[in-house]
């Protein structure tokens, strides 16, 4: 579930995209396959403008990027992502979340359920196109992780 949730929400949400990219240590693909996939697909995924941490099945907003849909909607660092369009983020909803992933495109609007200070609230976001510098940052970070894993495996 951790890898699926991270991939789904990471690239997806930013209320969801930054952590959707799996760590290279968890990534089972060859470096070139990852590079091609990320470079060709991230620019078509919707971007909300947050960085998420996943821990024990919980998605928590680590940071909110300035001038993004998430910032404009009032998302704050520390918020927990509980559901998207009423679909709770858990193992039982894996298939529903996978289907939702395909809809995460610029211009589409989603309702996020978040928890802040013990209270649930609904936030509506319209995703935008991922900025090119963010695509490059994510691809670069993932490729550096691949390089680290490859160097370690050659030792």
Short mmCIF file of N, CA and C in Angstrom, two decimals:
data_model
loop_
_atom_site.label_atom_id
_atom_site.label_comp_id
_atom_site.label_asym_id
_atom_site.label_seq_id
_atom_site.Cartn_x
_atom_site.Cartn_y
_atom_site.Cartn_z
N UNK A 1 0.82 -1.19 0.00
CA UNK A 1 0.00 0.00 0.00
C UNK A 1 0.87 1.26 0.00
N UNK A 2 1.99 1.23 0.73
CA UNK A 2 2.83 2.42 0.84
C UNK A 2 3.27 2.89 -0.55
N UNK A 3 3.77 1.98 -1.38
CA UNK A 3 4.25 2.38 -2.69
C UNK A 3 3.09 2.87 -3.55
N UNK A 4 1.96 2.19 -3.50
CA UNK A 4 0.80 2.58 -4.28
C UNK A 4 0.31 3.95 -3.83
N UNK A 5 0.17 4.14 -2.54
CA UNK A 5 -0.31 5.42 -2.02
C UNK A 5 0.67 6.52 -2.37
N UNK A 6 1.94 6.25 -2.24
CA UNK A 6 2.93 7.26 -2.55
C UNK A 6 2.91 7.59 -4.03
N UNK A 7 2.84 6.58 -4.88
CA UNK A 7 2.79 6.83 -6.32
C UNK A 7 1.49 7.55 -6.68
N UNK A 8 0.38 7.09 -6.14
CA UNK A 8 -0.90 7.67 -6.46
C UNK A 8 -0.97 9.11 -6.03
N UNK A 9 -0.70 9.35 -4.77
CA UNK A 9 -0.85 10.69 -4.25
C UNK A 9 0.29 11.57 -4.65
N UNK A 10 1.43 11.03 -4.62
CA UNK A 10 2.59 11.80 -4.99
C UNK A 10 2.39 12.46 -6.29
N UNK A 11 2.52 11.77 -7.35
CA UNK A 11 2.43 12.40 -8.64
C UNK A 11 1.08 12.99 -8.83
N UNK A 12 0.14 12.44 -8.29
CA UNK A 12 -1.23 12.85 -8.43
C UNK A 12 -1.54 14.15 -7.78
N UNK A 13 -1.43 14.15 -6.59
CA UNK A 13 -2.07 15.20 -5.91
C UNK A 13 -1.22 16.42 -5.80
N UNK A 14 -0.21 16.24 -5.20
CA UNK A 14 0.51 17.40 -4.79
C UNK A 14 -0.45 18.29 -4.12
N UNK A 15 -1.47 17.96 -4.03
CA UNK A 15 -2.03 17.81 -2.79
C UNK A 15 -1.76 16.41 -2.90
N UNK A 16 -0.65 16.66 -3.94
CA UNK A 16 -0.29 15.50 -4.54
C UNK A 16 0.74 15.34 -5.57
N UNK A 17 1.67 15.79 -5.80
CA UNK A 17 2.55 15.23 -6.81
C UNK A 17 3.95 15.00 -6.37
N UNK A 18 4.41 15.72 -5.52
CA UNK A 18 5.83 15.60 -5.23
C UNK A 18 6.17 14.24 -4.69
N UNK A 19 5.43 13.71 -3.75
CA UNK A 19 5.81 12.43 -3.20
C UNK A 19 5.19 11.26 -3.93
N UNK A 20 4.52 11.50 -5.01
CA UNK A 20 3.93 10.39 -5.75
C UNK A 20 5.01 9.60 -6.42
N UNK A 21 6.14 10.20 -6.65
CA UNK A 21 7.23 9.51 -7.29
C UNK A 21 7.91 8.61 -6.26
N UNK A 22 7.98 7.32 -6.53
CA UNK A 22 8.57 6.43 -5.54
C UNK A 22 10.06 6.68 -5.38
N UNK A 23 10.58 6.33 -4.23
CA UNK A 23 12.01 6.44 -4.03
C UNK A 23 12.71 5.40 -4.91
N UNK A 24 13.87 5.71 -5.41
CA UNK A 24 14.58 4.79 -6.28
C UNK A 24 14.84 3.47 -5.59
N UNK A 25 15.08 3.49 -4.29
CA UNK A 25 15.30 2.26 -3.56
C UNK A 25 14.10 1.34 -3.60
N UNK A 26 12.93 1.91 -3.79
CA UNK A 26 11.69 1.14 -3.91
C UNK A 26 11.33 0.91 -5.36
N UNK A 27 11.94 1.63 -6.27
CA UNK A 27 11.59 1.59 -7.68
C UNK A 27 12.22 0.36 -8.33
N UNK A 28 11.40 -0.41 -9.00
CA UNK A 28 11.89 -1.65 -9.61
C UNK A 28 12.24 -1.48 -11.08
N UNK A 29 12.14 -0.28 -11.60
CA UNK A 29 12.40 -0.05 -13.03
C UNK A 29 13.84 0.39 -13.26
N UNK A 30 14.31 0.15 -14.46
CA UNK A 30 15.63 0.63 -14.84
C UNK A 30 15.60 2.15 -14.92
N UNK A 31 16.74 2.77 -14.74
CA UNK A 31 16.84 4.22 -14.71
C UNK A 31 16.23 4.86 -15.97
N UNK A 32 16.57 4.36 -17.13
CA UNK A 32 16.07 4.97 -18.37
C UNK A 32 14.56 4.85 -18.49
N UNK A 33 14.00 3.74 -18.03
CA UNK A 33 12.55 3.55 -18.08
C UNK A 33 11.88 4.61 -17.20
N UNK A 34 12.42 4.81 -15.99
CA UNK A 34 11.87 5.84 -15.09
C UNK A 34 11.99 7.23 -15.70
N UNK A 35 13.16 7.52 -16.24
CA UNK A 35 13.38 8.83 -16.84
C UNK A 35 12.37 9.10 -17.94
N UNK A 36 12.20 8.14 -18.85
CA UNK A 36 11.26 8.31 -19.95
C UNK A 36 9.84 8.49 -19.44
N UNK A 37 9.45 7.65 -18.49
CA UNK A 37 8.09 7.73 -17.96
C UNK A 37 7.84 9.08 -17.28
N UNK A 38 8.73 9.45 -16.37
CA UNK A 38 8.54 10.70 -15.64
C UNK A 38 8.54 11.91 -16.57
N UNK A 39 9.50 11.96 -17.47
CA UNK A 39 9.61 13.11 -18.37
C UNK A 39 8.39 13.23 -19.27
N UNK A 40 7.83 12.11 -19.67
CA UNK A 40 6.70 12.14 -20.59
C UNK A 40 5.34 12.24 -19.91
N UNK A 41 5.24 11.94 -18.64
CA UNK A 41 3.93 11.88 -18.00
C UNK A 41 3.67 12.92 -16.93
N UNK A 42 4.68 13.40 -16.25
CA UNK A 42 4.44 14.36 -15.18
C UNK A 42 3.79 15.64 -15.71
N UNK A 43 4.18 16.06 -16.88
CA UNK A 43 3.65 17.33 -17.39
C UNK A 43 2.17 17.25 -17.72
N UNK A 44 1.61 16.04 -17.78
CA UNK A 44 0.20 15.87 -18.08
C UNK A 44 -0.64 15.60 -16.84
N UNK A 45 -0.02 15.50 -15.70
CA UNK A 45 -0.74 15.27 -14.45
C UNK A 45 -1.09 16.61 -13.81
N UNK A 46 -2.19 16.61 -13.11
CA UNK A 46 -2.61 17.82 -12.42
C UNK A 46 -1.70 18.11 -11.24
N UNK A 47 -1.62 19.37 -10.89
CA UNK A 47 -0.72 19.83 -9.84
C UNK A 47 -1.50 20.71 -8.88
N UNK A 48 -1.44 20.37 -7.61
CA UNK A 48 -2.11 21.17 -6.58
C UNK A 48 -1.11 22.07 -5.86
N UNK A 49 0.14 21.60 -5.73
CA UNK A 49 1.17 22.44 -5.13
C UNK A 49 1.53 22.12 -3.70
N UNK A 50 1.54 20.84 -3.35
CA UNK A 50 1.98 20.47 -2.01
C UNK A 50 3.00 19.35 -2.09
N UNK A 51 3.74 19.22 -1.03
CA UNK A 51 4.64 18.09 -0.87
C UNK A 51 4.09 17.27 0.28
N UNK A 52 3.97 15.96 0.07
CA UNK A 52 3.36 15.07 1.06
C UNK A 52 4.37 14.12 1.66
N UNK A 53 4.12 13.77 2.91
CA UNK A 53 4.86 12.70 3.57
C UNK A 53 3.88 11.56 3.80
N UNK A 54 4.33 10.33 3.57
CA UNK A 54 3.51 9.15 3.85
C UNK A 54 4.16 8.40 4.98
N UNK A 55 3.36 8.10 6.00
CA UNK A 55 3.87 7.34 7.14
C UNK A 55 2.73 6.51 7.70
N UNK A 56 2.93 5.20 7.71
CA UNK A 56 1.93 4.27 8.24
C UNK A 56 0.56 4.48 7.63
N UNK A 57 0.53 4.71 6.30
CA UNK A 57 -0.74 4.85 5.60
C UNK A 57 -1.38 6.22 5.72
N UNK A 58 -0.71 7.15 6.38
CA UNK A 58 -1.24 8.51 6.54
C UNK A 58 -0.48 9.46 5.63
N UNK A 59 -1.21 10.30 4.92
CA UNK A 59 -0.60 11.30 4.05
C UNK A 59 -0.71 12.66 4.74
N UNK A 60 0.45 13.27 5.01
CA UNK A 60 0.49 14.55 5.70
C UNK A 60 1.18 15.58 4.81
N UNK A 61 0.62 16.77 4.74
CA UNK A 61 1.21 17.85 3.96
C UNK A 61 2.47 18.33 4.66
N UNK A 62 3.60 18.15 3.97
CA UNK A 62 4.88 18.63 4.50
C UNK A 62 5.04 20.12 4.23
N UNK A 63 4.70 20.53 3.01
CA UNK A 63 4.81 21.95 2.66
C UNK A 63 3.84 22.28 1.54
N UNK A 64 3.51 23.56 1.46
CA UNK A 64 2.61 24.07 0.43
C UNK A 64 3.42 25.08 -0.38
N UNK A 65 3.45 24.90 -1.69
CA UNK A 65 4.22 25.80 -2.54
C UNK A 65 3.44 27.09 -2.78
N UNK A 66 4.17 28.22 -2.86
CA UNK A 66 3.50 29.51 -3.05
C UNK A 66 2.80 29.61 -4.41
N UNK A 67 1.73 30.38 -4.43
CA UNK A 67 0.98 30.70 -5.65
C UNK A 67 0.50 29.44 -6.38
N UNK A 68 -0.05 28.50 -5.62
CA UNK A 68 -0.57 27.25 -6.18
C UNK A 68 -2.03 27.09 -5.78
N UNK A 69 -2.74 26.19 -6.42
CA UNK A 69 -4.13 25.94 -6.01
C UNK A 69 -4.26 25.58 -4.53
N UNK A 70 -3.33 24.80 -4.01
CA UNK A 70 -3.39 24.41 -2.60
C UNK A 70 -3.26 25.63 -1.69
N UNK A 71 -2.33 26.50 -1.97
CA UNK A 71 -2.15 27.70 -1.15
C UNK A 71 -3.40 28.56 -1.22
N UNK A 72 -3.94 28.77 -2.42
CA UNK A 72 -5.14 29.60 -2.58
C UNK A 72 -6.35 29.00 -1.86
N UNK A 73 -6.40 27.65 -1.76
CA UNK A 73 -7.52 26.98 -1.09
C UNK A 73 -7.34 26.92 0.42
N UNK A 74 -6.18 27.32 0.93
CA UNK A 74 -5.97 27.35 2.37
C UNK A 74 -5.34 26.11 2.96
N UNK A 75 -4.76 25.24 2.14
CA UNK A 75 -4.09 24.05 2.66
C UNK A 75 -2.86 24.50 3.45
N UNK A 76 -2.61 23.85 4.58
CA UNK A 76 -1.50 24.21 5.46
C UNK A 76 -0.61 23.00 5.72
N UNK A 77 0.67 23.26 5.95
CA UNK A 77 1.58 22.19 6.36
C UNK A 77 1.02 21.57 7.64
N UNK A 78 1.07 20.25 7.71
CA UNK A 78 0.53 19.54 8.86
C UNK A 78 -0.85 18.96 8.62
N UNK A 79 -1.56 19.45 7.59
CA UNK A 79 -2.87 18.89 7.26
C UNK A 79 -2.70 17.44 6.85
N UNK A 80 -3.66 16.60 7.21
CA UNK A 80 -3.65 15.20 6.78
C UNK A 80 -4.67 15.03 5.67
N UNK A 81 -4.27 14.36 4.60
CA UNK A 81 -5.17 14.07 3.48
C UNK A 81 -5.91 12.79 3.79
N UNK A 82 -7.24 12.88 3.89
CA UNK A 82 -8.06 11.73 4.25
C UNK A 82 -8.81 11.12 3.08
N UNK A 83 -9.29 11.96 2.15
CA UNK A 83 -10.11 11.45 1.04
C UNK A 83 -10.04 12.42 -0.14
N UNK A 84 -10.34 11.88 -1.31
CA UNK A 84 -10.44 12.68 -2.52
C UNK A 84 -11.77 12.32 -3.15
N UNK A 85 -12.58 13.34 -3.42
CA UNK A 85 -13.93 13.14 -3.97
C UNK A 85 -14.72 12.11 -3.17
N UNK A 86 -14.56 12.14 -1.87
CA UNK A 86 -15.30 11.25 -0.99
C UNK A 86 -14.74 9.84 -0.87
N UNK A 87 -13.68 9.54 -1.59
CA UNK A 87 -13.05 8.22 -1.53
C UNK A 87 -11.95 8.26 -0.49
N UNK A 88 -12.14 7.53 0.59
CA UNK A 88 -11.14 7.49 1.66
C UNK A 88 -9.85 6.87 1.16
N UNK A 89 -8.74 7.40 1.61
CA UNK A 89 -7.44 6.89 1.21
C UNK A 89 -7.09 5.74 2.14
N UNK A 90 -7.31 4.52 1.63
CA UNK A 90 -6.99 3.31 2.37
C UNK A 90 -6.89 2.13 1.39
N UNK A 91 -6.41 1.02 1.88
CA UNK A 91 -6.19 -0.16 1.05
C UNK A 91 -7.48 -0.66 0.41
N UNK A 92 -8.59 -0.58 1.12
CA UNK A 92 -9.85 -1.07 0.60
C UNK A 92 -10.31 -0.31 -0.65
N UNK A 93 -9.88 0.93 -0.79
CA UNK A 93 -10.29 1.76 -1.92
C UNK A 93 -9.23 1.83 -3.02
N UNK A 94 -8.30 0.91 -3.01
CA UNK A 94 -7.20 0.92 -3.97
C UNK A 94 -7.69 1.08 -5.42
N UNK A 95 -8.65 0.28 -5.84
CA UNK A 95 -9.12 0.32 -7.24
C UNK A 95 -9.80 1.65 -7.55
N UNK A 96 -10.60 2.15 -6.64
CA UNK A 96 -11.26 3.44 -6.85
C UNK A 96 -10.24 4.57 -6.96
N UNK A 97 -9.22 4.50 -6.11
CA UNK A 97 -8.18 5.53 -6.15
C UNK A 97 -7.38 5.45 -7.44
N UNK A 98 -7.13 4.24 -7.92
CA UNK A 98 -6.42 4.07 -9.19
C UNK A 98 -7.22 4.69 -10.34
N UNK A 99 -8.53 4.48 -10.32
CA UNK A 99 -9.38 5.06 -11.37
C UNK A 99 -9.36 6.59 -11.28
N UNK A 100 -9.38 7.11 -10.06
CA UNK A 100 -9.34 8.55 -9.86
C UNK A 100 -8.03 9.15 -10.35
N UNK A 101 -6.96 8.38 -10.21
CA UNK A 101 -5.63 8.82 -10.64
C UNK A 101 -5.65 9.25 -12.10
N UNK A 102 -6.36 8.50 -12.94
CA UNK A 102 -6.42 8.82 -14.37
C UNK A 102 -7.12 10.14 -14.65
N UNK A 103 -7.93 10.61 -13.72
CA UNK A 103 -8.66 11.86 -13.89
C UNK A 103 -7.88 13.08 -13.39
N UNK A 104 -6.75 12.85 -12.78
CA UNK A 104 -5.97 13.94 -12.20
C UNK A 104 -5.21 14.69 -13.29
N UNK A 105 -5.94 15.56 -13.97
CA UNK A 105 -5.37 16.32 -15.08
C UNK A 105 -5.62 17.81 -14.85
N UNK A 106 -4.76 18.64 -15.43
CA UNK A 106 -4.96 20.08 -15.29
C UNK A 106 -6.37 20.48 -15.72
N UNK A 107 -6.98 21.35 -14.93
CA UNK A 107 -8.32 21.84 -15.24
C UNK A 107 -9.43 21.08 -14.53
N UNK A 108 -9.14 19.89 -14.03
CA UNK A 108 -10.15 19.11 -13.31
C UNK A 108 -10.18 19.53 -11.84
N UNK A 109 -11.38 19.53 -11.28
CA UNK A 109 -11.59 19.95 -9.90
C UNK A 109 -11.87 18.75 -9.02
N UNK A 110 -11.28 18.76 -7.83
CA UNK A 110 -11.42 17.66 -6.88
C UNK A 110 -11.72 18.22 -5.49
N UNK A 111 -12.49 17.45 -4.74
CA UNK A 111 -12.80 17.80 -3.36
C UNK A 111 -11.92 16.94 -2.46
N UNK A 112 -11.13 17.59 -1.64
CA UNK A 112 -10.23 16.90 -0.73
C UNK A 112 -10.77 17.02 0.69
N UNK A 113 -10.75 15.92 1.40
CA UNK A 113 -11.09 15.94 2.82
C UNK A 113 -9.77 15.91 3.57
N UNK A 114 -9.58 16.92 4.41
CA UNK A 114 -8.35 16.99 5.19
C UNK A 114 -8.71 17.05 6.67
N UNK A 115 -7.76 16.71 7.50
CA UNK A 115 -7.91 16.86 8.95
C UNK A 115 -6.88 17.88 9.40
N UNK A 116 -7.37 18.82 10.21
CA UNK A 116 -6.49 19.84 10.78
C UNK A 116 -6.91 20.03 12.24
N UNK A 117 -5.96 19.83 13.12
CA UNK A 117 -6.21 19.97 14.56
C UNK A 117 -7.43 19.16 15.00
N UNK A 118 -7.52 17.94 14.46
CA UNK A 118 -8.58 17.03 14.87
C UNK A 118 -9.93 17.23 14.22
N UNK A 119 -10.06 18.23 13.36
CA UNK A 119 -11.33 18.49 12.68
C UNK A 119 -11.18 18.26 11.19
N UNK A 120 -12.21 17.59 10.62
CA UNK A 120 -12.22 17.38 9.18
C UNK A 120 -12.81 18.59 8.48
N UNK A 121 -12.25 18.88 7.31
CA UNK A 121 -12.79 19.96 6.48
C UNK A 121 -12.65 19.59 5.01
N UNK A 122 -13.52 20.17 4.21
CA UNK A 122 -13.50 19.94 2.76
C UNK A 122 -12.82 21.11 2.08
N UNK A 123 -11.97 20.78 1.13
CA UNK A 123 -11.30 21.81 0.33
C UNK A 123 -11.45 21.43 -1.14
N UNK A 124 -11.87 22.37 -1.95
CA UNK A 124 -12.04 22.14 -3.39
C UNK A 124 -10.87 22.79 -4.13
N UNK A 125 -10.23 22.00 -4.99
CA UNK A 125 -9.08 22.49 -5.76
C UNK A 125 -9.27 22.18 -7.24
N UNK A 126 -8.89 23.12 -8.07
CA UNK A 126 -8.81 22.86 -9.50
C UNK A 126 -7.33 22.72 -9.83
N UNK A 127 -6.95 21.56 -10.31
CA UNK A 127 -5.55 21.29 -10.60
C UNK A 127 -5.07 22.10 -11.79
N UNK A 128 -3.80 22.44 -11.78
CA UNK A 128 -3.18 23.18 -12.88
C UNK A 128 -2.07 22.32 -13.48
N UNK A 129 -1.52 22.80 -14.57
CA UNK A 129 -0.39 22.10 -15.19
C UNK A 129 0.82 22.25 -14.28
N UNK A 130 1.58 21.17 -14.16
CA UNK A 130 2.76 21.22 -13.31
C UNK A 130 3.81 22.14 -13.95
N UNK A 131 4.32 23.08 -13.17
CA UNK A 131 5.36 23.97 -13.69
C UNK A 131 6.58 23.15 -14.15
N UNK A 132 7.19 23.61 -15.21
CA UNK A 132 8.34 22.89 -15.76
C UNK A 132 9.46 22.73 -14.75
N UNK A 133 9.71 23.74 -13.94
CA UNK A 133 10.79 23.61 -12.96
C UNK A 133 10.47 22.54 -11.92
N UNK A 134 9.18 22.31 -11.62
CA UNK A 134 8.81 21.26 -10.69
C UNK A 134 8.98 19.88 -11.32
N UNK A 135 8.63 19.76 -12.62
CA UNK A 135 8.86 18.51 -13.34
C UNK A 135 10.34 18.17 -13.30
N UNK A 136 11.17 19.15 -13.60
CA UNK A 136 12.62 18.93 -13.62
C UNK A 136 13.15 18.57 -12.23
N UNK A 137 12.62 19.20 -11.19
CA UNK A 137 13.06 18.91 -9.82
C UNK A 137 12.72 17.47 -9.44
N UNK A 138 11.52 17.04 -9.75
CA UNK A 138 11.09 15.68 -9.40
C UNK A 138 11.89 14.65 -10.18
N UNK A 139 12.04 14.87 -11.49
CA UNK A 139 12.80 13.94 -12.31
C UNK A 139 14.24 13.89 -11.82
N UNK A 140 14.84 15.04 -11.56
CA UNK A 140 16.22 15.09 -11.10
C UNK A 140 16.41 14.37 -9.77
N UNK A 141 15.49 14.60 -8.85
CA UNK A 141 15.58 13.95 -7.54
C UNK A 141 15.49 12.44 -7.69
N UNK A 142 14.56 11.97 -8.48
CA UNK A 142 14.40 10.53 -8.65
C UNK A 142 15.61 9.91 -9.35
N UNK A 143 16.15 10.62 -10.34
CA UNK A 143 17.32 10.09 -11.05
C UNK A 143 18.54 10.05 -10.12
N UNK A 144 18.68 11.03 -9.23
CA UNK A 144 19.80 11.00 -8.27
C UNK A 144 19.64 9.82 -7.32
N UNK A 145 18.42 9.51 -6.94
CA UNK A 145 18.18 8.35 -6.08
C UNK A 145 18.53 7.06 -6.81
N UNK A 146 18.20 6.99 -8.11
CA UNK A 146 18.60 5.83 -8.91
C UNK A 146 20.12 5.71 -8.94
N UNK A 147 20.79 6.84 -9.15
CA UNK A 147 22.25 6.82 -9.23
C UNK A 147 22.85 6.33 -7.92
N UNK A 148 22.28 6.78 -6.81
CA UNK A 148 22.77 6.36 -5.49
C UNK A 148 22.60 4.85 -5.31
N UNK A 149 21.45 4.34 -5.70
CA UNK A 149 21.18 2.90 -5.57
C UNK A 149 22.11 2.11 -6.49
N UNK A 150 22.32 2.60 -7.72
CA UNK A 150 23.17 1.90 -8.66
C UNK A 150 24.63 1.88 -8.19
N UNK A 151 25.12 3.00 -7.66
CA UNK A 151 26.49 3.05 -7.16
C UNK A 151 26.65 2.09 -5.98
N UNK A 152 25.67 2.10 -5.08
CA UNK A 152 25.73 1.22 -3.92
C UNK A 152 25.72 -0.26 -4.33
N UNK A 153 24.96 -0.58 -5.37
CA UNK A 153 24.89 -1.99 -5.79
C UNK A 153 26.16 -2.42 -6.53
N UNK A 154 26.95 -1.47 -7.01
CA UNK A 154 28.21 -1.80 -7.69
C UNK A 154 29.36 -1.96 -6.71
N UNK A 155 29.16 -1.53 -5.48
CA UNK A 155 30.24 -1.65 -4.48
C UNK A 155 30.36 -3.05 -3.94
#
